[in-house]
Each structure stands twice: as structure tokens, then as C-alpha cells.
mmCIF file of C-alpha atoms in Angstrom:
data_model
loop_
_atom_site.group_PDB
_atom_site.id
_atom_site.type_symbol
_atom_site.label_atom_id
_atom_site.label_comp_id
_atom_site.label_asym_id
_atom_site.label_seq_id
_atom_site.Cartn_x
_atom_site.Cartn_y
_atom_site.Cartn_z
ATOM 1 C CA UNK U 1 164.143 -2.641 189.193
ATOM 2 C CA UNK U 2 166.931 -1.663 187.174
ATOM 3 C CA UNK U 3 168.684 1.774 187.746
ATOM 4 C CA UNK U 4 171.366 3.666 186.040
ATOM 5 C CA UNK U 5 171.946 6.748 187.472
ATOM 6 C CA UNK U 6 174.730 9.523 186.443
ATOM 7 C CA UNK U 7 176.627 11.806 188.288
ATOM 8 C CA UNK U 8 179.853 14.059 187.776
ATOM 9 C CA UNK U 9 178.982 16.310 185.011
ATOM 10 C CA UNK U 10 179.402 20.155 184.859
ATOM 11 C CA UNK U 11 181.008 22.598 183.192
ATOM 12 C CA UNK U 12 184.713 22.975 181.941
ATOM 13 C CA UNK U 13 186.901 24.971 179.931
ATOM 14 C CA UNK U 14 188.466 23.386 176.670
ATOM 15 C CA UNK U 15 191.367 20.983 176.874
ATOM 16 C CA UNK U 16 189.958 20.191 180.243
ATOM 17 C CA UNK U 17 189.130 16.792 182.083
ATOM 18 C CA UNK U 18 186.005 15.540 183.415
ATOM 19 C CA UNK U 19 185.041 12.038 185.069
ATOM 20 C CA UNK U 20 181.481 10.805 184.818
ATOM 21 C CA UNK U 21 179.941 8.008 186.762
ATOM 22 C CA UNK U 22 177.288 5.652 186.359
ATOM 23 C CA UNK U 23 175.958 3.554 189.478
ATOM 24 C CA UNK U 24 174.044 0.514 188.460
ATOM 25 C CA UNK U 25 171.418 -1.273 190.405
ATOM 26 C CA UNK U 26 168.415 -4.051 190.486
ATOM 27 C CA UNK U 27 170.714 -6.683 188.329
ATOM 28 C CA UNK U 28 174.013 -8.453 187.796
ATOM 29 C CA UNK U 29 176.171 -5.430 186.706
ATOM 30 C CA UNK U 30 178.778 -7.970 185.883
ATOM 31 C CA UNK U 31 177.121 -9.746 183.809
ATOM 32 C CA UNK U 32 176.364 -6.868 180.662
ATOM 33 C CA UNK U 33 177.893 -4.750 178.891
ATOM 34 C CA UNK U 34 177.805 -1.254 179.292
ATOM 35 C CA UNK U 35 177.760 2.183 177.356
ATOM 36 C CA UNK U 36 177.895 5.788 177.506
ATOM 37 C CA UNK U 37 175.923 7.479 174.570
ATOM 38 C CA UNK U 38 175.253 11.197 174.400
ATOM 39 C CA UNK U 39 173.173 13.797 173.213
ATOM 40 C CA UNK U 40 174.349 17.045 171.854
ATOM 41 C CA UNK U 41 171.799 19.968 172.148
ATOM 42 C CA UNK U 42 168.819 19.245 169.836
ATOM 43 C CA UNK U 43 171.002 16.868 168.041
ATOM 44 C CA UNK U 44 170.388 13.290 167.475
ATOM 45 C CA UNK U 45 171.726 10.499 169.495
ATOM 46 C CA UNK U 46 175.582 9.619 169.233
ATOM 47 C CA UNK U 47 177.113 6.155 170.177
ATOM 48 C CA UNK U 48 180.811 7.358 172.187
ATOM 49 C CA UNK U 49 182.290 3.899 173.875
ATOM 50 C CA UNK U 50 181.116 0.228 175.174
ATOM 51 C CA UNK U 51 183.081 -1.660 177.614
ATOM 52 C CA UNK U 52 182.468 -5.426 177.769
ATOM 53 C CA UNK U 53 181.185 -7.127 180.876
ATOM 54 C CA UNK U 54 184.527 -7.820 182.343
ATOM 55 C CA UNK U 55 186.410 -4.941 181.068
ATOM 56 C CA UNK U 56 188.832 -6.931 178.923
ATOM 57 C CA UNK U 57 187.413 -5.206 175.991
ATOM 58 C CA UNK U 58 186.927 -1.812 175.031
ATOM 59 C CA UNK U 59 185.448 0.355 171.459
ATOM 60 C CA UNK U 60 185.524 4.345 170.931
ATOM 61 C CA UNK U 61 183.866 6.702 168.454
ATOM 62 C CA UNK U 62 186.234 8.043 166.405
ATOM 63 C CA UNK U 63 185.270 11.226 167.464
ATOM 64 C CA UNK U 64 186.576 10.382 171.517
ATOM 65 C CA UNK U 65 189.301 7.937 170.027
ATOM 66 C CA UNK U 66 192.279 8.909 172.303
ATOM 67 C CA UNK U 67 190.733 11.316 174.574
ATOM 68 C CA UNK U 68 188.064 9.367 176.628
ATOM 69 C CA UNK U 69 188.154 6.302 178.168
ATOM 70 C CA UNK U 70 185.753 4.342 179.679
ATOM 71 C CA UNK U 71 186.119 1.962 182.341
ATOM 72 C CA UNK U 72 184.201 -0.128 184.976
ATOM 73 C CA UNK U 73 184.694 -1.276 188.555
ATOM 74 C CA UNK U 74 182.374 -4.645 189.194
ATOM 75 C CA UNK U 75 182.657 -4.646 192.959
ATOM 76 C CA UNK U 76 180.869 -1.152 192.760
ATOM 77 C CA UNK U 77 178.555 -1.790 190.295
ATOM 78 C CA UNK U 78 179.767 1.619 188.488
ATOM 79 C CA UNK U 79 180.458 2.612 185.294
ATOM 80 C CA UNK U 80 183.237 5.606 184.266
ATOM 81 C CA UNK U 81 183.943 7.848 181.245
ATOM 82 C CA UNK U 82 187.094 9.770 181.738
ATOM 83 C CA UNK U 83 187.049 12.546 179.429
ATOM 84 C CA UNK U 84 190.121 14.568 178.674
ATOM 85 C CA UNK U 85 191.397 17.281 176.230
ATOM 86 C CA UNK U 86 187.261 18.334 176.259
ATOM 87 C CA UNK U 87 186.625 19.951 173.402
ATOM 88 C CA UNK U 88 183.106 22.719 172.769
ATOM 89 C CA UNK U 89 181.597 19.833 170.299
ATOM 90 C CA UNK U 90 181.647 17.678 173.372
ATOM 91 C CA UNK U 91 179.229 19.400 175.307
ATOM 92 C CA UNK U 92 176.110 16.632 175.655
ATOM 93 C CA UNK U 93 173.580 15.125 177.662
ATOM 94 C CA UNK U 94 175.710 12.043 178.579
ATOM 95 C CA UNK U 95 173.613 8.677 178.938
ATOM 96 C CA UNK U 96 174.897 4.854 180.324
ATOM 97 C CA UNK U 97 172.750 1.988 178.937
ATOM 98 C CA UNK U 98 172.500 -1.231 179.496
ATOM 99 C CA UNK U 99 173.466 -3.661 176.396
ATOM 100 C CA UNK U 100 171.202 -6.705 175.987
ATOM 101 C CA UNK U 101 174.380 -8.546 176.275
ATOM 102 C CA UNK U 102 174.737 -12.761 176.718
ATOM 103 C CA UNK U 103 176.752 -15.164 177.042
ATOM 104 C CA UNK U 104 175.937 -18.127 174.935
ATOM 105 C CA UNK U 105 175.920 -21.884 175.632
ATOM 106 C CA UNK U 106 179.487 -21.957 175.454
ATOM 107 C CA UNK U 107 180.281 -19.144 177.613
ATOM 108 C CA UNK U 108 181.203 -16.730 175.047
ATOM 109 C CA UNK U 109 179.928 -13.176 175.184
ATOM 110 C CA UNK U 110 178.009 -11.196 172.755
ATOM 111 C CA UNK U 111 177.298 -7.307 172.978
ATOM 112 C CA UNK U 112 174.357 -6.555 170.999
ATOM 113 C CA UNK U 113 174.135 -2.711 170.601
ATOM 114 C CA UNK U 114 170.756 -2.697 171.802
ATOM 115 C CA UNK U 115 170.378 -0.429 174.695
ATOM 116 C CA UNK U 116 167.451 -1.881 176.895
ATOM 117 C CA UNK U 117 167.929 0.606 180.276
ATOM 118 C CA UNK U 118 169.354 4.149 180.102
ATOM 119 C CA UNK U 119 170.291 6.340 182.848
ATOM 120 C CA UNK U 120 168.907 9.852 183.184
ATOM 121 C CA UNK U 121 171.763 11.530 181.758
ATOM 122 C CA UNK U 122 174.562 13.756 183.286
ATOM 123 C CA UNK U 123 175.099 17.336 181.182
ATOM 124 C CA UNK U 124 179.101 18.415 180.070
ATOM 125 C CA UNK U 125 179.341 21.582 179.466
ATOM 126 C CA UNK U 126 182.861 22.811 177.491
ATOM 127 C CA UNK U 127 183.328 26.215 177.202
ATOM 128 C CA UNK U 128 185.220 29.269 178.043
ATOM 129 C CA UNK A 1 179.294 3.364 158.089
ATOM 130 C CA UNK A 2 175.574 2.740 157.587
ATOM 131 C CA UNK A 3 173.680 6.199 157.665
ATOM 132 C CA UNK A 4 170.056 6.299 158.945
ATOM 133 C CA UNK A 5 167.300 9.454 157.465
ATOM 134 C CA UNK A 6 164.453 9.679 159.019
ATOM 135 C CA UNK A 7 161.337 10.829 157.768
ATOM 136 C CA UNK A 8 159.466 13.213 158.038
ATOM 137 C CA UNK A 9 160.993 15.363 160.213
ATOM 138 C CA UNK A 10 158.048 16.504 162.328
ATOM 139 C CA UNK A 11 154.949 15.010 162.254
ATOM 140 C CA UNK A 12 151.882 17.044 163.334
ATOM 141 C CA UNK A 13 148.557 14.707 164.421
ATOM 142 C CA UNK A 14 145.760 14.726 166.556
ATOM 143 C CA UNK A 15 144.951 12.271 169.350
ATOM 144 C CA UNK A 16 143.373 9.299 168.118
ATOM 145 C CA UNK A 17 145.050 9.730 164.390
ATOM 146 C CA UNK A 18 147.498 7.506 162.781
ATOM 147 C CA UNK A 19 151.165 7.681 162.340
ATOM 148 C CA UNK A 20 153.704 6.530 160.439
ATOM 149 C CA UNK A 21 157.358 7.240 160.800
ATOM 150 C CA UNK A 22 160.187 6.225 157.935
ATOM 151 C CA UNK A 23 163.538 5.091 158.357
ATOM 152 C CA UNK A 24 165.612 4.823 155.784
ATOM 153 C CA UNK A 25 169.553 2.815 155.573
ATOM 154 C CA UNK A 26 172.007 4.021 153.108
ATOM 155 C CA UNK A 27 172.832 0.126 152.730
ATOM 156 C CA UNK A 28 170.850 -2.875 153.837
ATOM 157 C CA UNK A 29 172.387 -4.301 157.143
ATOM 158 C CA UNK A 30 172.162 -8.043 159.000
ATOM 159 C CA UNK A 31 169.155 -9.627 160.209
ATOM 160 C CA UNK A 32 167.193 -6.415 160.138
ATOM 161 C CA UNK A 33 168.785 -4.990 163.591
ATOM 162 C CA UNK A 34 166.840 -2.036 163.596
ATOM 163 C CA UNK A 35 165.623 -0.741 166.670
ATOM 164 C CA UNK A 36 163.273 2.483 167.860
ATOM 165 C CA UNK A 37 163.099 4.674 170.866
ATOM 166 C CA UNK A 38 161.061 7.097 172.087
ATOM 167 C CA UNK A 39 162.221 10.054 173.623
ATOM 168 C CA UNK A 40 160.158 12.553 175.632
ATOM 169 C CA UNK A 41 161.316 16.069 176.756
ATOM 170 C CA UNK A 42 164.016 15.916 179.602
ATOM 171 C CA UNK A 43 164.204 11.914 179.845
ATOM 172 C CA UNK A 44 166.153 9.244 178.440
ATOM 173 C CA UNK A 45 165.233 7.667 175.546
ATOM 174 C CA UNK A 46 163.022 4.372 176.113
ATOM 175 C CA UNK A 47 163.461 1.251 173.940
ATOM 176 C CA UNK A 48 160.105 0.766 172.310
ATOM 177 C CA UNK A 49 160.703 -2.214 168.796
ATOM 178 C CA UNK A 50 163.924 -4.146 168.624
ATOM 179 C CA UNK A 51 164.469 -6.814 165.242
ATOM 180 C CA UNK A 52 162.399 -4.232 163.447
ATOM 181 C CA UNK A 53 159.049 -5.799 164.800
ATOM 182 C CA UNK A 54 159.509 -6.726 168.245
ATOM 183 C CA UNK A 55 157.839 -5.079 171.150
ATOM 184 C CA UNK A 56 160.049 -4.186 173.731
ATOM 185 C CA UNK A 57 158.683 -5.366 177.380
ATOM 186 C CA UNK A 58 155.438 -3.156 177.972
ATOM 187 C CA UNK A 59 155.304 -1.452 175.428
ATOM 188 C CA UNK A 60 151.178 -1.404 174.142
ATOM 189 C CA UNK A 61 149.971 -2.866 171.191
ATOM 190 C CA UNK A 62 149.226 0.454 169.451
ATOM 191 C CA UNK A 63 153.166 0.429 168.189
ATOM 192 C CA UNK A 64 154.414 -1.431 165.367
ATOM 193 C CA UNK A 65 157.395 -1.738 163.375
ATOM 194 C CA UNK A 66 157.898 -3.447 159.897
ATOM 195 C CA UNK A 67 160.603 -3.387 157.031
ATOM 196 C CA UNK A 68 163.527 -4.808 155.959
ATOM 197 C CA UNK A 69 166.771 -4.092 154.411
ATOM 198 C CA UNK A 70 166.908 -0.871 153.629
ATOM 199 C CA UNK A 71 163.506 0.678 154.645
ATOM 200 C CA UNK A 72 161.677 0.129 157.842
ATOM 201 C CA UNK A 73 158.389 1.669 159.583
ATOM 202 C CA UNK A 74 157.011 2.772 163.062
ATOM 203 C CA UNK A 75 153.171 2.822 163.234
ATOM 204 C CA UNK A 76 151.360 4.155 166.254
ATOM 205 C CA UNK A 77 147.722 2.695 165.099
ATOM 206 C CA UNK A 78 145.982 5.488 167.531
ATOM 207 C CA UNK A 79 147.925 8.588 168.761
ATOM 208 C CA UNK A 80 147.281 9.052 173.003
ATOM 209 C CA UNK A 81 148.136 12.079 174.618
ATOM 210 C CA UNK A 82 151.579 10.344 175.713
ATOM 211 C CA UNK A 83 152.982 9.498 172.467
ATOM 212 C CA UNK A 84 153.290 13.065 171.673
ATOM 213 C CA UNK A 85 157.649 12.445 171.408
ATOM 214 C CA UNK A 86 160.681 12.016 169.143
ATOM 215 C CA UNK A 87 161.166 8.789 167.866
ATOM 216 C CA UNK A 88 164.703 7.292 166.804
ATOM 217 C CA UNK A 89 165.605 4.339 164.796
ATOM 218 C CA UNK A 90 168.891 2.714 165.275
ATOM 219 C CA UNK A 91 170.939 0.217 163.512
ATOM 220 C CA UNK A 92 172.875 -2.387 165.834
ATOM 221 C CA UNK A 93 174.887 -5.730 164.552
ATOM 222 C CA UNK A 94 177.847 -3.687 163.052
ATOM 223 C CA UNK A 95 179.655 -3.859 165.676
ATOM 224 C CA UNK A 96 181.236 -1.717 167.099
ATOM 225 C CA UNK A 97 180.493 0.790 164.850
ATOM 226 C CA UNK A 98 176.525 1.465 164.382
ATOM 227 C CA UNK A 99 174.181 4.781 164.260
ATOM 228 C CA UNK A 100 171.394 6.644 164.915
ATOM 229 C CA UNK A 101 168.655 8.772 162.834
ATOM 230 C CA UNK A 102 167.981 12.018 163.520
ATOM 231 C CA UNK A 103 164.845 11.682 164.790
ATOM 232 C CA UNK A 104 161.184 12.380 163.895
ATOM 233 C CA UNK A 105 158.980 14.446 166.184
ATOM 234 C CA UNK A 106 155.657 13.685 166.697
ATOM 235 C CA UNK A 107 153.355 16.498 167.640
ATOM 236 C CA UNK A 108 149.919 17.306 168.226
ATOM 237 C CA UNK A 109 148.456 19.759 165.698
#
């Protein structure tokens, strides 16, 4: 079955640096596009970054434009979010899901935005 | 940017009971990519309708989503003791920007 599980949270002071991880199992991890969404303490969800299937394309919030970026490494089925110059408004529950990407009869790729698997969640913690 | 309200914001119901959750668009968006999850204390949130109607994989009949453009609906025909959650609609196909509502809790009175 499909897994997403995240790791490398914690807490850190502002201007900070954090890497999170995703590991990805029970289907072709090369094959979808990934992102990280998070969750801010009793606030709703917020969309931060998608990287597509191959890596040769990346998107940010504006609010992590510049300060995170995500990456992935296919031949470990993992998924990254390097966060630096934290700031206290990014302390979150941080998610990876699954797009219900696909490639269509011509090979091209589509990322739908429509998360279909989410990890657990990792928790950042900014403050001083 | 396409802004989602939800409403209401809590929603207080007794097993068995009806329920109907709103979403609302500040502008009507393509091919009605508007999507719900359920999210329960402490977990992820689960994919429940996608395309504003479709069941996501295993998810029972009891659920329903309808609307288009601008306003859209989640029905949960008969409340059981595990749909006590918050429910979010989302807006995808605006790539790469698209949102999130804030969310309508569904407790039992």
C-alpha cells in the first residue's frame, strides 16, 4: 500500500534551517508528482511547493518563495523541503502528498493538485 | 487567487442526522475542480469527493458532493460515530496556484 512517511522536523530558532524528508513506498515514486502542504496550529490547510515527477520543474507559495526549496531523489524514493531563513509564521504540521499526476498518450505530464495520499506529517517548530 | 469560505463554521449533529456543509468560490473556476477532505484529530487529511461529485476510492455512499461554479455542497446523508471531523474543500486546476477553505467542523451535539 502506499506510504508517505515524514521525518526531520523539530524545533529551531528564527533565521534558522531545517531539512524535512519524505520516504515514499508501495508505488512508482517516479512516476508522480509530489508536494509538501502544511498546517499551521488550528489553521486551515496551506499549499507551500510541488516538484514534478522528474524534478525538472518546480512551484513555491509566495509565502516560501526564496527560502525553501524542495527537491527529490528517485533512486531513494524520497522527497525534501529545505527550509531556510525559518521564520515564527512557519511553524506547521508539515504534510507530503501524492498528486494524481499522468502522463497522457503522448507522454506529456500533467500535475493535477489533487492530493490522493498524505503522509502523517512532521511538526517545525520556529521560535526563540 | 480564488478564495474558498466555508460554511458554517461548526456544525453540531447527532448520529444518524443529516449534514450539509457549504463551500463557497470568490470566482467560478474550470471544470468544477473542487475537492473535499476529511480531517480527524492528529491525522492527515483523507481525500473523500474529487470533480465536486466523485467518490474517492472507499469512501461509503453516505457522502456526496454537488455544485458548480461558484457554490458547491458536502452531504453526509446519515452522521456515524466516525464522521465526527473537519471537512475541507479545495480548489485545484489553477495551477500552480490553488487554495483551501478553512474548514467546517462537524460535531456531535
Amino acid at each position: 500500500q502506499v506510504q508517505l512517511v515524514e521525518s526531520g522536523g523539530g524545533v529551531v530558532q528564527p533565521g534558522g534551517s531545517l531539512r524535512l524528508s519524505c520516504a515514499a513506498s508501495g508505488f512508482t515514486f517516479r512516476s508522480y508528482g509530489l508536494h509538501w502542504v502544511r498546517q499551521a496550529p488550528g489553521k486551515r490547510l496551506e499549499w507551500v511547493a510541488v516538484v514534478w515527477y522528474d524534478g525538472s520543474k518546480k512551484y513555491y507559495a509566495d509565502s516560501v518563495k526564496g527560502r525553501f526549496t524542495i527537491s527529490r531523489d528517485n533512486s531513494k524514493n524520497t522527497l525534501y523541503l529545505q527550509m531556510n531563513s525559518l521564520r515564527v509564521e512557519d511553524t506547521a504540521v508539515y504534510y507530503c502528498a501524492r498528486d494524481t499526476s499522468y502522463f497522457d498518450s503522448s507522454g506529456r505530464f500533467y500535475v493535477t493538485e489533487l492530493f490522493d495520499y498524505w503522509g502523517q506529517g512532521t511538526l517545525v517548530t520556529v521560535s526563540s | 487567487e480564488i478564495v474558498l469560505t466555508q460554511s458554517p463554521g461548526t456544525l453540531s449533529l447527532s448520529p444518524g442526522e443529516r449534514a450539509t456543509l457549504s463551500c463557497r468560490a470568490s470566482q467560478s473556476f474550470s471544470n468544477n475542480y473542487l475537492a473535499w477532505y476529511q480531517q480527524k484529530p492528529g491525522q492527515a487529511p483523507r481525500l473523500f469527493i474529487y470533480g465536486a461529485s466523485s467518490r474517492a476510492a472507499g469512501i461509503p455512499d453516505r457522502f456526496s458532493g454537488s455544485g458548480s461554479e461558484t457554490d458547491f455542497t458536502l452531504t453526509i446523508s446519515r452522521l456515524e460515530p466516525e464522521d465526527f471531523a473537519v471537512y475541507y474543500c479545495q480548489q485545484y486546476g489553477s495551477s500552480p496556484l490553488f487554495t483551501f477553505g478553512p474548514g467546517t467542523r462537524v460535531d456531535i451535539k
